[in-house]
Short mmCIF file of C-alpha atoms in Angstrom, two decimals:
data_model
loop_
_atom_site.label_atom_id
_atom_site.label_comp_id
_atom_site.label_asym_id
_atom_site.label_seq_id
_atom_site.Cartn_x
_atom_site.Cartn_y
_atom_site.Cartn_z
CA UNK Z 1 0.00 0.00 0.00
CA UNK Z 2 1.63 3.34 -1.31
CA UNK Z 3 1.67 6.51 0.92
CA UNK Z 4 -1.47 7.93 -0.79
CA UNK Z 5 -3.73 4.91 -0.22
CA UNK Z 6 -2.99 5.00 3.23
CA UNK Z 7 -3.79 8.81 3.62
CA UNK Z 8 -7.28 8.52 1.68
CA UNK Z 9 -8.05 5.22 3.98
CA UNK Z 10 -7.24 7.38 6.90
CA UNK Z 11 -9.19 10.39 6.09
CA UNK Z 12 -12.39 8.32 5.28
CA UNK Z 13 -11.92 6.37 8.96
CA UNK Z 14 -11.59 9.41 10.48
CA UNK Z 15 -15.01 10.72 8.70
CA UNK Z 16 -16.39 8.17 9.44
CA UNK Z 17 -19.20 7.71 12.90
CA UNK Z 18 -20.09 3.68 12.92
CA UNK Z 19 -23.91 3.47 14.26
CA UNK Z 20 -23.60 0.77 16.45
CA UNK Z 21 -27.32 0.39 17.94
CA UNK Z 22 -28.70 1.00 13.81
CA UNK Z 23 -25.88 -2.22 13.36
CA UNK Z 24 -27.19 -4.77 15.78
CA UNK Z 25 -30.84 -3.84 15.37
CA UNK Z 26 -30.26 -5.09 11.78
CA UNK Z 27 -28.87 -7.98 12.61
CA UNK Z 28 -31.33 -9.06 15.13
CA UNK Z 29 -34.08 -8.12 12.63
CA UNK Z 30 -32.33 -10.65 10.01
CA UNK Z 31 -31.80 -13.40 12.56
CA UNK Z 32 -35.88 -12.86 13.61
CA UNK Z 33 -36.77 -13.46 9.98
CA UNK Z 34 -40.78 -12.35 8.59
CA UNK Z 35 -43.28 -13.54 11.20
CA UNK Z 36 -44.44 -17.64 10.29
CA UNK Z 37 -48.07 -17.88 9.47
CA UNK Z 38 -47.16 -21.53 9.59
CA UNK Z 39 -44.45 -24.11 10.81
CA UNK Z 40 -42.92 -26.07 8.06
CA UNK Z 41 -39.44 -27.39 7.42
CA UNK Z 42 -38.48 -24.28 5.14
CA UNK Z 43 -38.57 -21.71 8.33
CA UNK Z 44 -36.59 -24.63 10.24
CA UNK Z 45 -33.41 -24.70 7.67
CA UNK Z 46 -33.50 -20.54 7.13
CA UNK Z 47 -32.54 -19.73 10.84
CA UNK Z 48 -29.30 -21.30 10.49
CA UNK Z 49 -28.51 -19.37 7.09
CA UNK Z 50 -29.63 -16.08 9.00
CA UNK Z 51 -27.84 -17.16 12.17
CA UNK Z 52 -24.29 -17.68 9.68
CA UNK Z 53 -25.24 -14.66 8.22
CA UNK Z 54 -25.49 -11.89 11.12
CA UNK Z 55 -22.44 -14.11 11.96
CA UNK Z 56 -20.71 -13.08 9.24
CA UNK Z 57 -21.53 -9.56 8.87
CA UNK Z 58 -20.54 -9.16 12.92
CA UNK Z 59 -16.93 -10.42 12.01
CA UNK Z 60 -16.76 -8.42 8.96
CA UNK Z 61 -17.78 -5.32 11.11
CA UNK Z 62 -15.09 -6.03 13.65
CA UNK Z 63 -12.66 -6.89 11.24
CA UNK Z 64 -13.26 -3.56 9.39
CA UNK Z 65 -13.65 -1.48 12.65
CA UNK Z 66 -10.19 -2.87 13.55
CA UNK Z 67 -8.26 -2.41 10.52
CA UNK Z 68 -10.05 1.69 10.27
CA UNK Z 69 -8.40 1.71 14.42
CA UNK Z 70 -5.16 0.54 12.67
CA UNK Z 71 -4.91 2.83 10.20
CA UNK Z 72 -6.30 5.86 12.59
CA UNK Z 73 -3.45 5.05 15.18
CA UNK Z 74 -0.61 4.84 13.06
CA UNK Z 75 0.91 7.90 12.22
CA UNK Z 76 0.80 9.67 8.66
CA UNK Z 77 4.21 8.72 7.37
CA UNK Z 78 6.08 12.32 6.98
CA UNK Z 79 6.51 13.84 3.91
CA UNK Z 80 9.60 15.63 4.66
CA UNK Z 81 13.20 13.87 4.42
CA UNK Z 82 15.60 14.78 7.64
CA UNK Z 83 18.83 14.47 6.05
CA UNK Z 84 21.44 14.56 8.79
CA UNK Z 85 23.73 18.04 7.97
CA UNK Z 86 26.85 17.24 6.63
CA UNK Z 87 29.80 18.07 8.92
CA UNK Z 88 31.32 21.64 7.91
CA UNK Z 89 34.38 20.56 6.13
CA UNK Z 90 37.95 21.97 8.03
CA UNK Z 91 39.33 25.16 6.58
CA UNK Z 92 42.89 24.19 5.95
CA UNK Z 93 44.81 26.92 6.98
CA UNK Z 94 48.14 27.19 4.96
CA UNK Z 95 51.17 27.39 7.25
CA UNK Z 96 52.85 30.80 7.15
CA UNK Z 97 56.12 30.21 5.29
CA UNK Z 98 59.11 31.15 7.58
CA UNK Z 99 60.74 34.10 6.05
CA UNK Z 100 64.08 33.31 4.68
CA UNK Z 101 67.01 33.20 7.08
CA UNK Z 102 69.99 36.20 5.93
CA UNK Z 103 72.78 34.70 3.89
CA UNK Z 104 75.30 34.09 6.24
CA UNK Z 105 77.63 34.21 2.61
CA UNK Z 106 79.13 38.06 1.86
CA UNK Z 107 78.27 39.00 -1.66
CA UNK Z 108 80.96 38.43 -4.01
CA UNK Z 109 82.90 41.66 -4.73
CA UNK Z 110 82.99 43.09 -7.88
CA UNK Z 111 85.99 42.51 -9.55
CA UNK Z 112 87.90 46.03 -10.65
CA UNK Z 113 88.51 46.66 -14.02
CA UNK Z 114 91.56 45.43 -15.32
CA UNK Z 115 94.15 47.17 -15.20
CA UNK Z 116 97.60 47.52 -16.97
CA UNK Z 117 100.70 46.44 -14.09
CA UNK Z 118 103.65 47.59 -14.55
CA UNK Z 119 106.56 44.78 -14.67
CA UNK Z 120 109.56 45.58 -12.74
CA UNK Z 121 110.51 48.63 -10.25
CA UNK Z 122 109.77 52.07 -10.58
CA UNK Z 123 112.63 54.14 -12.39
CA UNK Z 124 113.75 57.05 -10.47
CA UNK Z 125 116.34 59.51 -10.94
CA UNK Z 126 118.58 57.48 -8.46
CA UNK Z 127 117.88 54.18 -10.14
CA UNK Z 128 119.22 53.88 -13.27
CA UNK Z 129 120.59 51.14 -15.40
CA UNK Z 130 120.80 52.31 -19.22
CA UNK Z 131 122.64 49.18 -20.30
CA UNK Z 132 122.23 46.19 -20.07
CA UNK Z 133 124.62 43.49 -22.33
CA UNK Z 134 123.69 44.49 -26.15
CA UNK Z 135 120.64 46.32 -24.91
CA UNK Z 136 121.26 50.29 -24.65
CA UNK Z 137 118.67 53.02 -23.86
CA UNK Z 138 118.38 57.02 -23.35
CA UNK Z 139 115.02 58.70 -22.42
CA UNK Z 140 114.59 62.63 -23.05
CA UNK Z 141 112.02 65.41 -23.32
CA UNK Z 142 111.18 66.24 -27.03
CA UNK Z 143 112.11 69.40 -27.56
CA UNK Z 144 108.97 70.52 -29.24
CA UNK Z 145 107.01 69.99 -25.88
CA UNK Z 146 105.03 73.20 -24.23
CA UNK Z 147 103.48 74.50 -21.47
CA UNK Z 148 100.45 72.01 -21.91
CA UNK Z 149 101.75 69.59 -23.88
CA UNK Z 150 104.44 67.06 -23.53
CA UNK Z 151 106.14 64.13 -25.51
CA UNK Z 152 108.39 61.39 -24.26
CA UNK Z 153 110.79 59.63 -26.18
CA UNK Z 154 113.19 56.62 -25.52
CA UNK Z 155 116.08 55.54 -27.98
CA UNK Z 156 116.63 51.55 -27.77
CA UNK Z 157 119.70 50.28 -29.55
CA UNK Z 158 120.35 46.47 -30.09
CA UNK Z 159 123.02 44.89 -31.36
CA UNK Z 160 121.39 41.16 -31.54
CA UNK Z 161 117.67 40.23 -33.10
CA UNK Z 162 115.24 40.50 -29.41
CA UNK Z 163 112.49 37.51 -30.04
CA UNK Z 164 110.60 39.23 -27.18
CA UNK Z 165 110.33 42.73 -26.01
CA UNK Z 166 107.76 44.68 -23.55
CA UNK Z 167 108.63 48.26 -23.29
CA UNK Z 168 107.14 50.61 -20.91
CA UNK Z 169 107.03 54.52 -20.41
CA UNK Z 170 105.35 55.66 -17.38
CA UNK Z 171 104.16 59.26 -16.72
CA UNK Z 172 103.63 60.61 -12.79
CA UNK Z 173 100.17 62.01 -12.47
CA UNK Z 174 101.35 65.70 -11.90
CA UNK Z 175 97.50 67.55 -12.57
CA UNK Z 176 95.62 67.34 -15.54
CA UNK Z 177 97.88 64.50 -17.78
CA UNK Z 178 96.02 62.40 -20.36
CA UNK Z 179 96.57 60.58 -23.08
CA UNK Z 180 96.38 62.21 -26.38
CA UNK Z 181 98.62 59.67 -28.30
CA UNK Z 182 101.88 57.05 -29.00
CA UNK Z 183 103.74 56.04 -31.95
CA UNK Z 184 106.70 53.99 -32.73
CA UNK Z 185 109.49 53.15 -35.58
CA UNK Z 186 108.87 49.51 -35.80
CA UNK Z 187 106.02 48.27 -37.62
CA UNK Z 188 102.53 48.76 -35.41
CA UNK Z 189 101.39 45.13 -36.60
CA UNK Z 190 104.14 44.08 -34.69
CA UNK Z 191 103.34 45.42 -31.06
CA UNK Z 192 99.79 44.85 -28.88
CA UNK Z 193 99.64 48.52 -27.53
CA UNK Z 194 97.71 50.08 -24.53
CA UNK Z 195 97.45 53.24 -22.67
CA UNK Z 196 95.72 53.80 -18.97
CA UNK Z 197 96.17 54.97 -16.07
CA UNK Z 198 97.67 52.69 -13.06
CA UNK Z 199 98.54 53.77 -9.16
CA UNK Z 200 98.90 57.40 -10.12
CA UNK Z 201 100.66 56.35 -13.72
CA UNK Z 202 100.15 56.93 -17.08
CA UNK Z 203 101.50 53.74 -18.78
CA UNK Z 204 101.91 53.26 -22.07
CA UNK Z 205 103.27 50.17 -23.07
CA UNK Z 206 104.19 48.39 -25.83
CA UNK Z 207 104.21 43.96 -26.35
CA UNK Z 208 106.20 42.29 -29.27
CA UNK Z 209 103.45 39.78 -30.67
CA UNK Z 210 104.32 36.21 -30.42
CA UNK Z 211 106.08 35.19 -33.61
CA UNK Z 212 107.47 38.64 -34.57
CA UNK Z 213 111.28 39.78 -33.97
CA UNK Z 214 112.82 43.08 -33.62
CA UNK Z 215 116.30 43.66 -36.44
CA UNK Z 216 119.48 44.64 -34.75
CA UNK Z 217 119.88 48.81 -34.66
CA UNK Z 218 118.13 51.54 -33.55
CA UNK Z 219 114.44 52.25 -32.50
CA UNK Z 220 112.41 54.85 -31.03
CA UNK Z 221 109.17 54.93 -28.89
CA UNK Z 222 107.16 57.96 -27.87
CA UNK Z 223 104.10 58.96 -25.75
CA UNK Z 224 102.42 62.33 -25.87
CA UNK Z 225 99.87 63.81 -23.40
CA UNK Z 226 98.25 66.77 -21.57
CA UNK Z 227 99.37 68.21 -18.42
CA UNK Z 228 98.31 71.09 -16.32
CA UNK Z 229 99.47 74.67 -17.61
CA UNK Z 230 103.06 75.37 -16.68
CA UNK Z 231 106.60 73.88 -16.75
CA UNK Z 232 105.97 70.31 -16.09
CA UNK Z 233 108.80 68.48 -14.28
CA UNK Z 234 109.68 65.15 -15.25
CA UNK Z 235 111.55 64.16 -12.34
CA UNK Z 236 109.40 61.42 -11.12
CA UNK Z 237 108.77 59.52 -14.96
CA UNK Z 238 110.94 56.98 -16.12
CA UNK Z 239 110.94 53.80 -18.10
CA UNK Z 240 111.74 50.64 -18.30
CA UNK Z 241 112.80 47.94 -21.33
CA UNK Z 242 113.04 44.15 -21.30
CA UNK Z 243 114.34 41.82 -23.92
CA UNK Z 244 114.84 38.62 -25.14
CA UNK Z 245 117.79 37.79 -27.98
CA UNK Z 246 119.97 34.76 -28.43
CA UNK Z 247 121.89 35.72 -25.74
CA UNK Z 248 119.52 36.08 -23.11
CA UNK Z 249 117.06 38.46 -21.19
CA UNK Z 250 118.07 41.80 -20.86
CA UNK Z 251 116.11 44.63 -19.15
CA UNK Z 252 117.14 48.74 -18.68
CA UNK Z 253 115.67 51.37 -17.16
CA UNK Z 254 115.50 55.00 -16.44
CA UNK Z 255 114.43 58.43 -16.29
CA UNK Z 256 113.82 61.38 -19.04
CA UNK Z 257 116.39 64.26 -19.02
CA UNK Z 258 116.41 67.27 -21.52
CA UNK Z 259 116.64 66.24 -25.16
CA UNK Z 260 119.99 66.12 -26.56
#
């Protein structure tokens, strides 16, 4: 029996008032029968059909009036689905991240430009070694130099072929020098050339390429630059030479003294 069965079979027992007296006034009127004008044998075997019957229609009565208490005691089934509410799923809270510990680790210095060393000791006016084997040099002051303006120069002589040769003029930082220029007599394919500033220096300096060779004689190197106004001393520039021939290294030095 489906939910709306039961309701409607509900609603009519609840509508509905049984006359009990009306009931068994009925039955006792069937079981009496139509008043006999006469005994015979036909009034004798209809008592026991109207006894069975009222019998019958008793039972059916109780039967009914019990299954209509039934149905009016049990309770409508409900309509409405409790669902049980679902437990609130847990907010995850993300951990906090730790902030980063400080490197421990210095940051790398940045390396300085590179820079142009001189090889070998300062020249000074003190220290001075012109020759050296078949190596000879003389530095002077050109002549043509001014109160702004200066040139350098430095004779090397050689009496053997040099298979390597570095040579180096380097100009004390007196105000206001830079660089306005070099030149040489040997061929410029020949040398790697540079010209910067180093520990209060101007240095230029000249490098015999691998594979090339300098002839036996004489060769000049110059350097040119800038200086404050004025009479510039040189006392504090010098230079410095060394070779390589078939009979060994050789190295000079010294300073630059008036031009010859």
């Amino acid at each position: 029996m489906n939910d709306h069965i039961a309701r409607r079979l509900r609603e009519a027992a609840e509508a509905h008032q049984p006359d009990r007296a009306r009931m068994l006034a009925r039955v006792e009127r069937g079981a009496a029968g139509p008043p006999a004008r006469h005994r015979s044998p036909l009034f004798a075997r209809s008592w026991p059909r109207a006894s069975l019957a009222g019998l019958a229609v008793a039972g059916i009565l109780a039967t009914g009036g019990l299954a209509v208490a039934g149905i009016v005691r049990t309770p409508p089934p409900s309509d409405t689905v409790t669902t049980a509410p679902a437990a609130p799923s847990p907010t995850v809270t993300p951990s906090p991240t730790p902030p980063a510990a400080p490197s421990s680790v210095a940051p790398a210095p940045v390396p300085a430009p590179a820079t142009s060393t001189p090889t070998g000791p300062r020249p000074t006016p003190s220290s001075s070694h012109p020759q050296d084997g078949s190596l000879r040099s003389e530095g002077s002051v050109d002549p043509h130099s001014t109160v702004y303006w200066s040139q350098h120069n430095l004779v090397l002589k050689t009496a053997q072929p040099l298979t390597s040769l570095t040579v180096e003029l380097r100009i004390a930082q007196t105000g206001d020098v830079r660089d306005t220029g070099n030149w040489r007599t040997l061929p410029s394919d020949d040398f790697t050339v540079t010209a910067q500033e180093s520990g209060g220096l101007l240095v230029y300096r000249w490098v015999l390429k691998p594979g090339r060779t300098v002839p036996a004689g004489q060769h000049e190197f110059a350097g040119q630059f800038n200086h404050a106004t004025g009479t510039r001393s040189a006392a504090n520039d010098g230079y410095r030479v060394d070779a390589q021939s078939s009979s060994g290294p050789a190295s000079v030095w010294g300073g630059f003294g008036p031009a010859r």
